[in-house]
mmCIF file of C-alpha atoms in Angstrom:
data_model
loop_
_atom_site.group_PDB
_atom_site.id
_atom_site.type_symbol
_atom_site.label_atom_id
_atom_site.label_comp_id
_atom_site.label_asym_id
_atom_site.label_seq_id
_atom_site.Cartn_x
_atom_site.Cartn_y
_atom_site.Cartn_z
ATOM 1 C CA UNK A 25 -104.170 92.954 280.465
ATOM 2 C CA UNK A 26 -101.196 94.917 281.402
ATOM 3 C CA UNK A 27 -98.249 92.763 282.418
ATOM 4 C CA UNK A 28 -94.770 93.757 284.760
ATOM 5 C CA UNK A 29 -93.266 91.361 282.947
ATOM 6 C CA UNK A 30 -90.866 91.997 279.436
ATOM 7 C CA UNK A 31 -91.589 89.665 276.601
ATOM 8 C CA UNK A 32 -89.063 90.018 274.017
ATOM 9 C CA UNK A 33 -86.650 88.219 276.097
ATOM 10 C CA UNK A 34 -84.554 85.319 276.706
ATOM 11 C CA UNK A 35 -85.509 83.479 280.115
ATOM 12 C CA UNK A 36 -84.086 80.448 281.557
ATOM 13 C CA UNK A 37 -86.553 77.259 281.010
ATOM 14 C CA UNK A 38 -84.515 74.885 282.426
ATOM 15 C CA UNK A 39 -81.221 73.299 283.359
ATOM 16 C CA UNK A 40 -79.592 71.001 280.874
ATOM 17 C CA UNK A 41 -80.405 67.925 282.625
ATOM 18 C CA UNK A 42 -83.834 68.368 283.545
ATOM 19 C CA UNK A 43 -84.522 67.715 279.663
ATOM 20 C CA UNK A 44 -84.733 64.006 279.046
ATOM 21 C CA UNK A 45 -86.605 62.085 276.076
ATOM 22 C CA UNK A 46 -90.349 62.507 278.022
ATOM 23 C CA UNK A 47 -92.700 64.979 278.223
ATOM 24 C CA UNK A 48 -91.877 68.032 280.653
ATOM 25 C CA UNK A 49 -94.167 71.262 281.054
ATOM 26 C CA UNK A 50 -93.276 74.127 283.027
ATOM 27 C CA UNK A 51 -95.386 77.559 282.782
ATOM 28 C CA UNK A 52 -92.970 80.720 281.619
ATOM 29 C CA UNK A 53 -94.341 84.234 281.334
ATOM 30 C CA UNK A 54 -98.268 83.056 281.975
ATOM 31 C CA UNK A 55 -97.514 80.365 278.934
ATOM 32 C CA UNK A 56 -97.492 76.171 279.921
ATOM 33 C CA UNK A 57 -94.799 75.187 278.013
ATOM 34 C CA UNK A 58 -94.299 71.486 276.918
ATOM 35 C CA UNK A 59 -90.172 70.139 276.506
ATOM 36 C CA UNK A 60 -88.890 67.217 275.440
ATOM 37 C CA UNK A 61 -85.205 66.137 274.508
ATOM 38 C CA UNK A 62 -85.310 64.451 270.861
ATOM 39 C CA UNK A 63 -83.607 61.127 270.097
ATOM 40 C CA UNK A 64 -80.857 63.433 268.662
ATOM 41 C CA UNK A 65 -80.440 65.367 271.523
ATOM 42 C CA UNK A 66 -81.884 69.029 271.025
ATOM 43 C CA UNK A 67 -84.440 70.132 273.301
ATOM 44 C CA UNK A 68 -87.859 70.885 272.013
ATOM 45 C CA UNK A 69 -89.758 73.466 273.160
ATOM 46 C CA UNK A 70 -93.613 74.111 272.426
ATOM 47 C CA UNK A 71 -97.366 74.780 273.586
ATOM 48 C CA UNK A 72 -98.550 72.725 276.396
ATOM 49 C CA UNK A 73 -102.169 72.624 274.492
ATOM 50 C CA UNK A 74 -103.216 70.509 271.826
ATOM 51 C CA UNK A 75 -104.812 72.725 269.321
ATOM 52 C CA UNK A 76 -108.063 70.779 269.346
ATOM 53 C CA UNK A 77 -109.737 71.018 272.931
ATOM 54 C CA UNK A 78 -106.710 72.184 274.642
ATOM 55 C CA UNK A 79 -105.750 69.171 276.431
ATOM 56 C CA UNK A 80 -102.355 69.474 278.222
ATOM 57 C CA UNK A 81 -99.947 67.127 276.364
ATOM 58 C CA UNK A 82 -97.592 66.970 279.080
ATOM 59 C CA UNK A 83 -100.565 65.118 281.366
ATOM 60 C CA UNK A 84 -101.041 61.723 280.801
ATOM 61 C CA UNK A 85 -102.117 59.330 279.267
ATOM 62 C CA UNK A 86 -100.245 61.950 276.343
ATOM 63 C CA UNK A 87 -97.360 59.903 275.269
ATOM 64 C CA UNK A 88 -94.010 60.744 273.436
ATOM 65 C CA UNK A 89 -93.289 58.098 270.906
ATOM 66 C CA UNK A 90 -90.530 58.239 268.223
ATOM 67 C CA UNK A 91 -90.408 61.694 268.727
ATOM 68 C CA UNK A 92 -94.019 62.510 267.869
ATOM 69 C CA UNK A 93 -96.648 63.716 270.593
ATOM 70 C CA UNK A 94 -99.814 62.426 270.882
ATOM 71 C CA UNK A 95 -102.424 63.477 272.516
ATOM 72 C CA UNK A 96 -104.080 61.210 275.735
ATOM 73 C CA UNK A 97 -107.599 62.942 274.982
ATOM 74 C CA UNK A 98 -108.427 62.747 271.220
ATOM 75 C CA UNK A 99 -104.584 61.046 269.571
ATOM 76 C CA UNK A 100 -103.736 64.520 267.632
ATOM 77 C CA UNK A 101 -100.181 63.647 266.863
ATOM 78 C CA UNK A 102 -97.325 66.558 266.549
ATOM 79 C CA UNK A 103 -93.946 66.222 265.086
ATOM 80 C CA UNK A 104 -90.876 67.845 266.320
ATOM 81 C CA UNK A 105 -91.768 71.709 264.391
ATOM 82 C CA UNK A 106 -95.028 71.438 266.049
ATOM 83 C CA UNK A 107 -96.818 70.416 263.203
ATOM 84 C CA UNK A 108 -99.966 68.018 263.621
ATOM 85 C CA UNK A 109 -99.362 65.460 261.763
ATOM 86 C CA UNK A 110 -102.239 63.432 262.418
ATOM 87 C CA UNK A 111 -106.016 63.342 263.274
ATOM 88 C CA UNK A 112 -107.516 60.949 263.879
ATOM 89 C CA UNK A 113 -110.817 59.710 261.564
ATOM 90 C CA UNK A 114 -109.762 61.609 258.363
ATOM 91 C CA UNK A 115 -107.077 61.657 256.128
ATOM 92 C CA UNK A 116 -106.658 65.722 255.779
ATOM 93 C CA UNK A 117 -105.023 67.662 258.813
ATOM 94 C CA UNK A 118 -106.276 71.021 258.903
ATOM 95 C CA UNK A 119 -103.508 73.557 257.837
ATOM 96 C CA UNK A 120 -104.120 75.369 261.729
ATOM 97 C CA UNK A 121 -103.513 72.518 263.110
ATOM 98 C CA UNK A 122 -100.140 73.166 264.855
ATOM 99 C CA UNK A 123 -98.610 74.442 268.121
ATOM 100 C CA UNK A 124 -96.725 77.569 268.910
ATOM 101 C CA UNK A 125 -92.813 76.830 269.418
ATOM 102 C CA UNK A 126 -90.403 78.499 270.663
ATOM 103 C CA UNK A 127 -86.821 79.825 270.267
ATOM 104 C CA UNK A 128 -84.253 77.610 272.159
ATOM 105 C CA UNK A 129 -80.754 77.930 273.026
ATOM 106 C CA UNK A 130 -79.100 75.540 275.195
ATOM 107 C CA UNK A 131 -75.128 76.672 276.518
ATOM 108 C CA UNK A 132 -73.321 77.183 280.012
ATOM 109 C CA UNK A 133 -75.674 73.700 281.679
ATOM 110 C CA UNK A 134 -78.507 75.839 280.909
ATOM 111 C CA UNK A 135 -81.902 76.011 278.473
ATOM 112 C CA UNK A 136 -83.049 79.138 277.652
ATOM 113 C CA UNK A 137 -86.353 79.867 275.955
ATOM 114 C CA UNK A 138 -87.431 82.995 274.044
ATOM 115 C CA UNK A 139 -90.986 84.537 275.369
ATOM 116 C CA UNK A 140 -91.981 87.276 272.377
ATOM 117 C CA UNK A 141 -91.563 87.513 268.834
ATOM 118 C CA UNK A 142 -89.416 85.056 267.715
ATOM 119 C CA UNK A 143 -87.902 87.485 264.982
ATOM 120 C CA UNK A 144 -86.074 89.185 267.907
ATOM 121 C CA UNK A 145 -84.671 86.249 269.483
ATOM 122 C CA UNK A 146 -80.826 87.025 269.126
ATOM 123 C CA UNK A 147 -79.238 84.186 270.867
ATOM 124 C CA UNK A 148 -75.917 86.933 271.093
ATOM 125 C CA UNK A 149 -78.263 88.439 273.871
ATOM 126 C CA UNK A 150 -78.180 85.544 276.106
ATOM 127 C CA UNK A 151 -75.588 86.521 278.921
ATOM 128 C CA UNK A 152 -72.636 83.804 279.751
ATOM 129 C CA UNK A 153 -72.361 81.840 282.537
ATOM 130 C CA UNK A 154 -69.324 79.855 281.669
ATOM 131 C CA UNK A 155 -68.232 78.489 285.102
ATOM 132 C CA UNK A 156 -71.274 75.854 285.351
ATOM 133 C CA UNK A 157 -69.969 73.959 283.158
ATOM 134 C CA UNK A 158 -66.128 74.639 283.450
ATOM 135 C CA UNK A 159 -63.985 71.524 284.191
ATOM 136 C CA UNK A 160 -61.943 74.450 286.601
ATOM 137 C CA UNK A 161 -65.051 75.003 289.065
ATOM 138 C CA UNK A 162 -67.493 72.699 290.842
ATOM 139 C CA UNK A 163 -71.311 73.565 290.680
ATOM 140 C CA UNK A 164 -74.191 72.504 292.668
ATOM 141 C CA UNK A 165 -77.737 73.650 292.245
ATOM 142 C CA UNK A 166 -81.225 73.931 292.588
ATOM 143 C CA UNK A 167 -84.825 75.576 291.917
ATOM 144 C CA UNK A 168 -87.692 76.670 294.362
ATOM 145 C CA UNK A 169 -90.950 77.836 293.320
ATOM 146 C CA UNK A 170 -91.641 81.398 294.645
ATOM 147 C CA UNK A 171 -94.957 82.523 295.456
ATOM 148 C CA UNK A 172 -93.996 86.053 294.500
ATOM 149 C CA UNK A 173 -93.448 88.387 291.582
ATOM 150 C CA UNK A 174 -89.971 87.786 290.002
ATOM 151 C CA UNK A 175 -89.378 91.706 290.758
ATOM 152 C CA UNK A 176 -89.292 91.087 294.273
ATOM 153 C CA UNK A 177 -86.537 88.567 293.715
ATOM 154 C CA UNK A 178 -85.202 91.095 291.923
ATOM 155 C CA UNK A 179 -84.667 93.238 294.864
ATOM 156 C CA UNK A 180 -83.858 90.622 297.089
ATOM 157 C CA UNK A 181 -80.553 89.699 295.226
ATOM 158 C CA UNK A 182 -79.509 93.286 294.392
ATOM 159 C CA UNK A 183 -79.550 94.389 298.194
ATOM 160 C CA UNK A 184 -77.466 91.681 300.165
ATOM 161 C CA UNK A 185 -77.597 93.770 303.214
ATOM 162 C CA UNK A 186 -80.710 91.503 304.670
ATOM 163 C CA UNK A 187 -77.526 88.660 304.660
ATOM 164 C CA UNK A 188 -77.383 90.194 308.049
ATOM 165 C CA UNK A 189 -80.634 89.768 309.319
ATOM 166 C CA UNK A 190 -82.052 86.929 307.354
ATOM 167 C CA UNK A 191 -79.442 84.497 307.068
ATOM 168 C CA UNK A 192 -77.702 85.103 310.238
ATOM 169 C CA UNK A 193 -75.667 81.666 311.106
ATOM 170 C CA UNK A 194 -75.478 80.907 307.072
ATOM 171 C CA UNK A 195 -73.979 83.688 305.187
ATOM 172 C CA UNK A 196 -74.593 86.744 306.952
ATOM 173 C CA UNK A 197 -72.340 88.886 309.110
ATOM 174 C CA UNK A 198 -72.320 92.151 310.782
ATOM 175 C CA UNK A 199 -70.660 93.882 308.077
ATOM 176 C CA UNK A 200 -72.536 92.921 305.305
ATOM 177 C CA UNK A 201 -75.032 95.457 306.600
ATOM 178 C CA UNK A 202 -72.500 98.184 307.814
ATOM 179 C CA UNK A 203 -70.435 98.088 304.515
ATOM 180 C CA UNK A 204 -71.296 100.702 301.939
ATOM 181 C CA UNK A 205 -72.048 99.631 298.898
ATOM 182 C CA UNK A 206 -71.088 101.239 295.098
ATOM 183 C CA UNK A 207 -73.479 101.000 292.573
ATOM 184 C CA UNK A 208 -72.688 101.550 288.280
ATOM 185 C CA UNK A 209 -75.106 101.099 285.660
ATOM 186 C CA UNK A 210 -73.703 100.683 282.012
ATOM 187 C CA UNK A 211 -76.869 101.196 279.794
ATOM 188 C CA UNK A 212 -75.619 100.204 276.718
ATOM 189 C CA UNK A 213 -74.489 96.724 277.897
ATOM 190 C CA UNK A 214 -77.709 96.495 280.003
ATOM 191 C CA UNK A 215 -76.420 95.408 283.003
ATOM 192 C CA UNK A 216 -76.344 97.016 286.704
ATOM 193 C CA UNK A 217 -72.940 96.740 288.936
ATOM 194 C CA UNK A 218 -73.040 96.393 292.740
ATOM 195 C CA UNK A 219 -70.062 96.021 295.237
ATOM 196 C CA UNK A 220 -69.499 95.493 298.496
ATOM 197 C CA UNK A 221 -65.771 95.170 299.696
ATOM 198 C CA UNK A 222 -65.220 94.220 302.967
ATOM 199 C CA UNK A 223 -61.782 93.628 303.781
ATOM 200 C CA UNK A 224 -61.557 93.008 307.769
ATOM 201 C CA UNK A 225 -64.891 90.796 308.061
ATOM 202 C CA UNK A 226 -65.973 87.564 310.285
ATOM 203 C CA UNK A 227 -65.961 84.626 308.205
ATOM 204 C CA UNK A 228 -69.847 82.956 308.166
ATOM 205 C CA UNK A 229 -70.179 79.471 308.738
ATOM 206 C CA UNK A 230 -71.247 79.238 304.863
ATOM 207 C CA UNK A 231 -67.164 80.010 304.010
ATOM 208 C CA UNK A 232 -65.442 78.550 307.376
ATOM 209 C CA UNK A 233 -67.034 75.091 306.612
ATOM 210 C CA UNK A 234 -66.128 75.063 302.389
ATOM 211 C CA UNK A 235 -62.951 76.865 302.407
ATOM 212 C CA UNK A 236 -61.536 76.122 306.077
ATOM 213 C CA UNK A 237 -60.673 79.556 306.964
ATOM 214 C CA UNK A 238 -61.426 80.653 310.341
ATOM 215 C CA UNK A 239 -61.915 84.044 312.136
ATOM 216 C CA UNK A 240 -61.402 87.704 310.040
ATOM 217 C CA UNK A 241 -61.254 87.788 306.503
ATOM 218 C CA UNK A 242 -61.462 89.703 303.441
ATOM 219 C CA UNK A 243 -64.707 88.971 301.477
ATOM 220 C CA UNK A 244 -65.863 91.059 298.510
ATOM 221 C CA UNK A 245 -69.174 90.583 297.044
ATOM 222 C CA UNK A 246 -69.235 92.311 293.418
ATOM 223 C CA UNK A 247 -72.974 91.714 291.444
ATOM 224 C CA UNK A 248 -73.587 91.177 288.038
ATOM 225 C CA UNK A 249 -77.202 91.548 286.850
ATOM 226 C CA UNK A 250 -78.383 91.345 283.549
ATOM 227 C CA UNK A 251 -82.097 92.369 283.494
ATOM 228 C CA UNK A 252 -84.732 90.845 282.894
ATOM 229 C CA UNK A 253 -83.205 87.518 283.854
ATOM 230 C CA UNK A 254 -79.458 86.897 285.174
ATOM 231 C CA UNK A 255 -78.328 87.587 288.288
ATOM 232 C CA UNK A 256 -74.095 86.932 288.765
ATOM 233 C CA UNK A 257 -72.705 86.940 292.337
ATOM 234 C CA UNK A 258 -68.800 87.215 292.480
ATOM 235 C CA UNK A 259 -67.730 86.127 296.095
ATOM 236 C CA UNK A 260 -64.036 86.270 296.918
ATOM 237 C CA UNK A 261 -63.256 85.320 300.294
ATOM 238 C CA UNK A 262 -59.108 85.263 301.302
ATOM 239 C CA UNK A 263 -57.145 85.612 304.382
ATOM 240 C CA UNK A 264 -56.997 88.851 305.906
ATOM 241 C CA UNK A 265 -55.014 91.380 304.179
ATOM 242 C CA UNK A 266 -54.887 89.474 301.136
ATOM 243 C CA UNK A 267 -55.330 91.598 297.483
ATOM 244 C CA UNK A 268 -55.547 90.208 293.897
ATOM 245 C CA UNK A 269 -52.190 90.602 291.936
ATOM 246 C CA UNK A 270 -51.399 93.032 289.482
ATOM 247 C CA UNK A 271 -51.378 90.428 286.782
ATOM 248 C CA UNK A 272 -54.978 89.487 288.150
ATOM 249 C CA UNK A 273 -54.001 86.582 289.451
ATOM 250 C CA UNK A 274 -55.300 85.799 292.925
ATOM 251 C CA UNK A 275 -53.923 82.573 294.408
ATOM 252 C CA UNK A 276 -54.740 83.757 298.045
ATOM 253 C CA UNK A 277 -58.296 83.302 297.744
ATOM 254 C CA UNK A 278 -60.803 81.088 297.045
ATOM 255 C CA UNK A 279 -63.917 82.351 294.494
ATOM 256 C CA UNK A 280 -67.487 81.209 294.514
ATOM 257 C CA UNK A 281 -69.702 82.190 291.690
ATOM 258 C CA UNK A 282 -73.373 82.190 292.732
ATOM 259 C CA UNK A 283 -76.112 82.301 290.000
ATOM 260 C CA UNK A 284 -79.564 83.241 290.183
ATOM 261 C CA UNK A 285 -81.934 83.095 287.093
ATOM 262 C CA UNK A 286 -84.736 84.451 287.859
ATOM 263 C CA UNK A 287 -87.470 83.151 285.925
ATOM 264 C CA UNK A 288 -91.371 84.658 285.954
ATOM 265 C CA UNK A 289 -93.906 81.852 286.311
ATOM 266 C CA UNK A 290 -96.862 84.337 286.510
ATOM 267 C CA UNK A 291 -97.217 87.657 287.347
ATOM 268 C CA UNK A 292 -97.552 86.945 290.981
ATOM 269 C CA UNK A 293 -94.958 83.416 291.065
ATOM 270 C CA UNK A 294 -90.981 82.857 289.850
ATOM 271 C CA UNK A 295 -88.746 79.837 289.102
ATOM 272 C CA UNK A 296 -85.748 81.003 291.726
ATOM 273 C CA UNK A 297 -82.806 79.103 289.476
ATOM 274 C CA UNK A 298 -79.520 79.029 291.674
ATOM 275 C CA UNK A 299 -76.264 77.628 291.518
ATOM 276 C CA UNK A 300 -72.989 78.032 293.297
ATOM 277 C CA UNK A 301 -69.916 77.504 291.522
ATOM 278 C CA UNK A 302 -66.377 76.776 293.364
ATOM 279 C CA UNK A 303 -62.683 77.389 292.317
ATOM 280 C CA UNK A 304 -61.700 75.381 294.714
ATOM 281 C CA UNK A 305 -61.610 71.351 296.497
ATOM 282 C CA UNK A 306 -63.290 70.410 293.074
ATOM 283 C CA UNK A 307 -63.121 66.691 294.164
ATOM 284 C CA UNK A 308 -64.861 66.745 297.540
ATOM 285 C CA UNK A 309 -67.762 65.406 297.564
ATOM 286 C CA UNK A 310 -68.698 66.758 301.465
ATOM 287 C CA UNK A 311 -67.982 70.385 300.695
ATOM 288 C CA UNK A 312 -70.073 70.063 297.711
ATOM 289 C CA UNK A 313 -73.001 68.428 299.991
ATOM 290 C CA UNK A 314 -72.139 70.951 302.579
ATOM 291 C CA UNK A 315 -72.787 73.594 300.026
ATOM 292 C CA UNK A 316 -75.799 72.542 297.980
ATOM 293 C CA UNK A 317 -77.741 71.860 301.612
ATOM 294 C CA UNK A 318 -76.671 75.375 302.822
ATOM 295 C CA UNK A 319 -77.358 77.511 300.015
ATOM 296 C CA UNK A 320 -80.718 76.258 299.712
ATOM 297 C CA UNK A 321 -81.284 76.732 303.273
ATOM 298 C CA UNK A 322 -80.599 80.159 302.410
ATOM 299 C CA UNK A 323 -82.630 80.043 299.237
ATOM 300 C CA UNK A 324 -85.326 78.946 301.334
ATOM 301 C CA UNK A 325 -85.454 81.582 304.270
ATOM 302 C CA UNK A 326 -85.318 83.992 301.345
ATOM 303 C CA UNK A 327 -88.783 81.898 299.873
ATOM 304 C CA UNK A 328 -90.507 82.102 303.186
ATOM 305 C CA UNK A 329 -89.990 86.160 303.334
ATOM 306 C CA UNK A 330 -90.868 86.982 299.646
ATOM 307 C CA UNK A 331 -93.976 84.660 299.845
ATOM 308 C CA UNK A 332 -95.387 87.035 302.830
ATOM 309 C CA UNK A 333 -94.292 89.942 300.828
ATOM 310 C CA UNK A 334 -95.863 89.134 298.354
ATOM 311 C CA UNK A 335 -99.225 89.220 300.222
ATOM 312 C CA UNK A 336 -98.583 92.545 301.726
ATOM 313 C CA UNK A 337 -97.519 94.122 298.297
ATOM 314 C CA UNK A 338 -100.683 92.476 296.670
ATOM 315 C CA UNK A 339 -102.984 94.021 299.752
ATOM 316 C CA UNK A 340 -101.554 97.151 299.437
ATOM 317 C CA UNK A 341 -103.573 100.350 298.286
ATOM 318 C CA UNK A 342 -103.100 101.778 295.181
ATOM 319 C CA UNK A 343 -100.029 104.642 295.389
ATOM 320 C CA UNK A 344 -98.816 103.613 298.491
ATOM 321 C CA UNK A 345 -94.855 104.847 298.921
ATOM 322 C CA UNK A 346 -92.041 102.775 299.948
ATOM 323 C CA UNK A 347 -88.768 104.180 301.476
ATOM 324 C CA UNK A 348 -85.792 103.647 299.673
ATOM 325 C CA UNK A 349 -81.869 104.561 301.149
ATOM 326 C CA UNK A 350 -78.476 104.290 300.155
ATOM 327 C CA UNK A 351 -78.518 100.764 299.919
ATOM 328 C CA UNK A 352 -81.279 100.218 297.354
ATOM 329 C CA UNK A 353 -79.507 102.133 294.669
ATOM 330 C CA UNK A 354 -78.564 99.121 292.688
ATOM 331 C CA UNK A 355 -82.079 97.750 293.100
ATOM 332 C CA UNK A 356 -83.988 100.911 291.886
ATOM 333 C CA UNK A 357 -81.744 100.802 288.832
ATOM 334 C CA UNK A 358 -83.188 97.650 288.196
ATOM 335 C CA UNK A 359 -86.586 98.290 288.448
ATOM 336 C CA UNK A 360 -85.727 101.368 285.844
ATOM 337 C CA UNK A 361 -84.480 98.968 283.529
ATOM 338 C CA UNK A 362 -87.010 96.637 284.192
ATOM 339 C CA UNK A 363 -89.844 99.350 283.833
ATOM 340 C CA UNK A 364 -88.555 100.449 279.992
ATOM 341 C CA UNK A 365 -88.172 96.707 278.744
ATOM 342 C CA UNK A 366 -92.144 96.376 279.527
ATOM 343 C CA UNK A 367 -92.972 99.394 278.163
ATOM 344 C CA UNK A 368 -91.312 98.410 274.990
ATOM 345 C CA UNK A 369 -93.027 95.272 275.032
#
């Protein structure tokens, strides 16, 4: 079967504290995973199907106990490695008898899982998020299940002109439409560069209501995405005429750091991963309410139109040509990137 989606890569699984010491499946990449967070802490990763009639072991009655799984169908017990050690009626477990696991890494509030060979699982690759977990920002965050291939995401995030249109009353303003855009690729670090400067724009209700500034503003929007998975949103919003300092210092403003991993399910469903981190009233607990209910408002209304667009694109006849303009450079160098990462899978 041919697949859009790269395997030898890291994707996030989870965050941090979704992990606890019980059984937790999620499907990655077309594979049910089954986690579990080990009396010492580490996160376990493995196959959700016991190796003799392929009973989930996340689904109960499958119990964790002292570490080991067993299995509600048949008792097939598995240790930490994945290793059965146990069958039930005979002394001898078969030498096949153990379950595929997986590379982990857990750093910046996140878990992130290795879908390939694990020989190529370079935990150097994983790209930073620092600021989730920084005792200088505030974070809140979510995950919605998306009905749609992860590529459409993709495009979603990379072209923040539909702010305008889609999240009118949230985030978007006029002039995240009108404002050109500047696009750089650096193929040797992997990553694609989008920005969008606007420095006389109306402030959306999403920054009046966090930051208390009212009327024009400057807001710059500068993207950071690292393909296949990691999607960086720098968002500096500051008083009107307002510029960072030559020592890169920037006082004036406040900074929000929004993070999307974006995580295939399937070929045809994602795990949208978001977070928004703040610089700014790090104690108060109403702008980070205020925030957390917003942005997945927004998360949301971007859901509802990738779900239906994901029924045209699957409908559509073979070879059928979209239009892209001016705006969609950053998102076609995506999909280029995206496109040779499958084909070296």
């Amino acid at each position: 079967m041919t697949t859009t989606i790269p395997r030898n890569q890291w994707y996030v699984a989870a965050y941090s504290t979704e992990i606890k010491q019980e059984l937790f499946s999620r499907t990655i990449c077309d594979e049910p995973i089954l986690f579990w967070r080990t009396r010492g802490g580490e996160v376990a990763a493995m196959s959700d199907r016991c190796v003799h009639r392929r009973f989930p072991l996340s689904q109960a009655p499958s119990r964790l106990v002292d570490d080991q799984v067993i299995c509600g169908y048949h008792g097939f017990t598995y240790g930490t490695d994945g290793n059965c050690v146990s069958v039930p009626g005979q002394n001898r477990v078969p030498r096949t008898a153990r379950l595929r696991r997986y590379p982990l890494a857990e750093q910046d509030s996140l878990v992130w899982i290795f879908i390939g060979d694990p020989a190529e699982a370079d935990v150097s690759r994983i790209p930073r998020v620092p600021y989730l977990d920084s005792p200088d920002y505030t974070t809140v965050r979510g995950m919605e299940p998306l009905k749609a291939r992860y590529s459409l995401l993709v495009d979603n995030l990379l072209d923040l002109s539909h702010e305008t249109y889609l999240h009118g009353g949230y985030i978007g303003t006029p002039e995240v439409a009108e404002t050109p855009i500047t696009t750089e690729v650096d193929e040797d670090a992997g990553i694609v560069y989008v920005s969008r400067h606007m420095d006389d724009a109306e402030c959306p209700p999403f920054y009046a209501k966090s930051t208390g500034l009212q009327g024009r503003i400057a807001r710059w929007q500068d993207i950071e995405y690292t393909p296949p998975c990691l999607y960086k949103l720098h968002s500096r919003i500051a008083p009107l005429g307002s510029v960072p300092r030559l020592d890169g210092s920037d006082p004036d403003a406040f900074h929000v750091e929004v993070v999307y991993a974006i995580t295939p399910e399937t070929e045809h469903s994602t795990h949208d991963f978001w977070a928004v981190a703040r610089d700014f009233a790090l104690g108060d607990d109403e702008v980070s309410k205020f925030l957390a209910e917003n942005n997945r408002t927004v998360v949301l209304q971007d859901v509802v139109a990738l779900d239906v667009l994901e029924q045209v694109v699957a409908a559509e006849p073979e070879g059928y040509q979209e239009l892209s303009v001016n705006i969609d450079t950053g998102g076609l160098a995506a999909r280029r990137m995206l496109q040779r990462m499958t084909a070296t899978a």
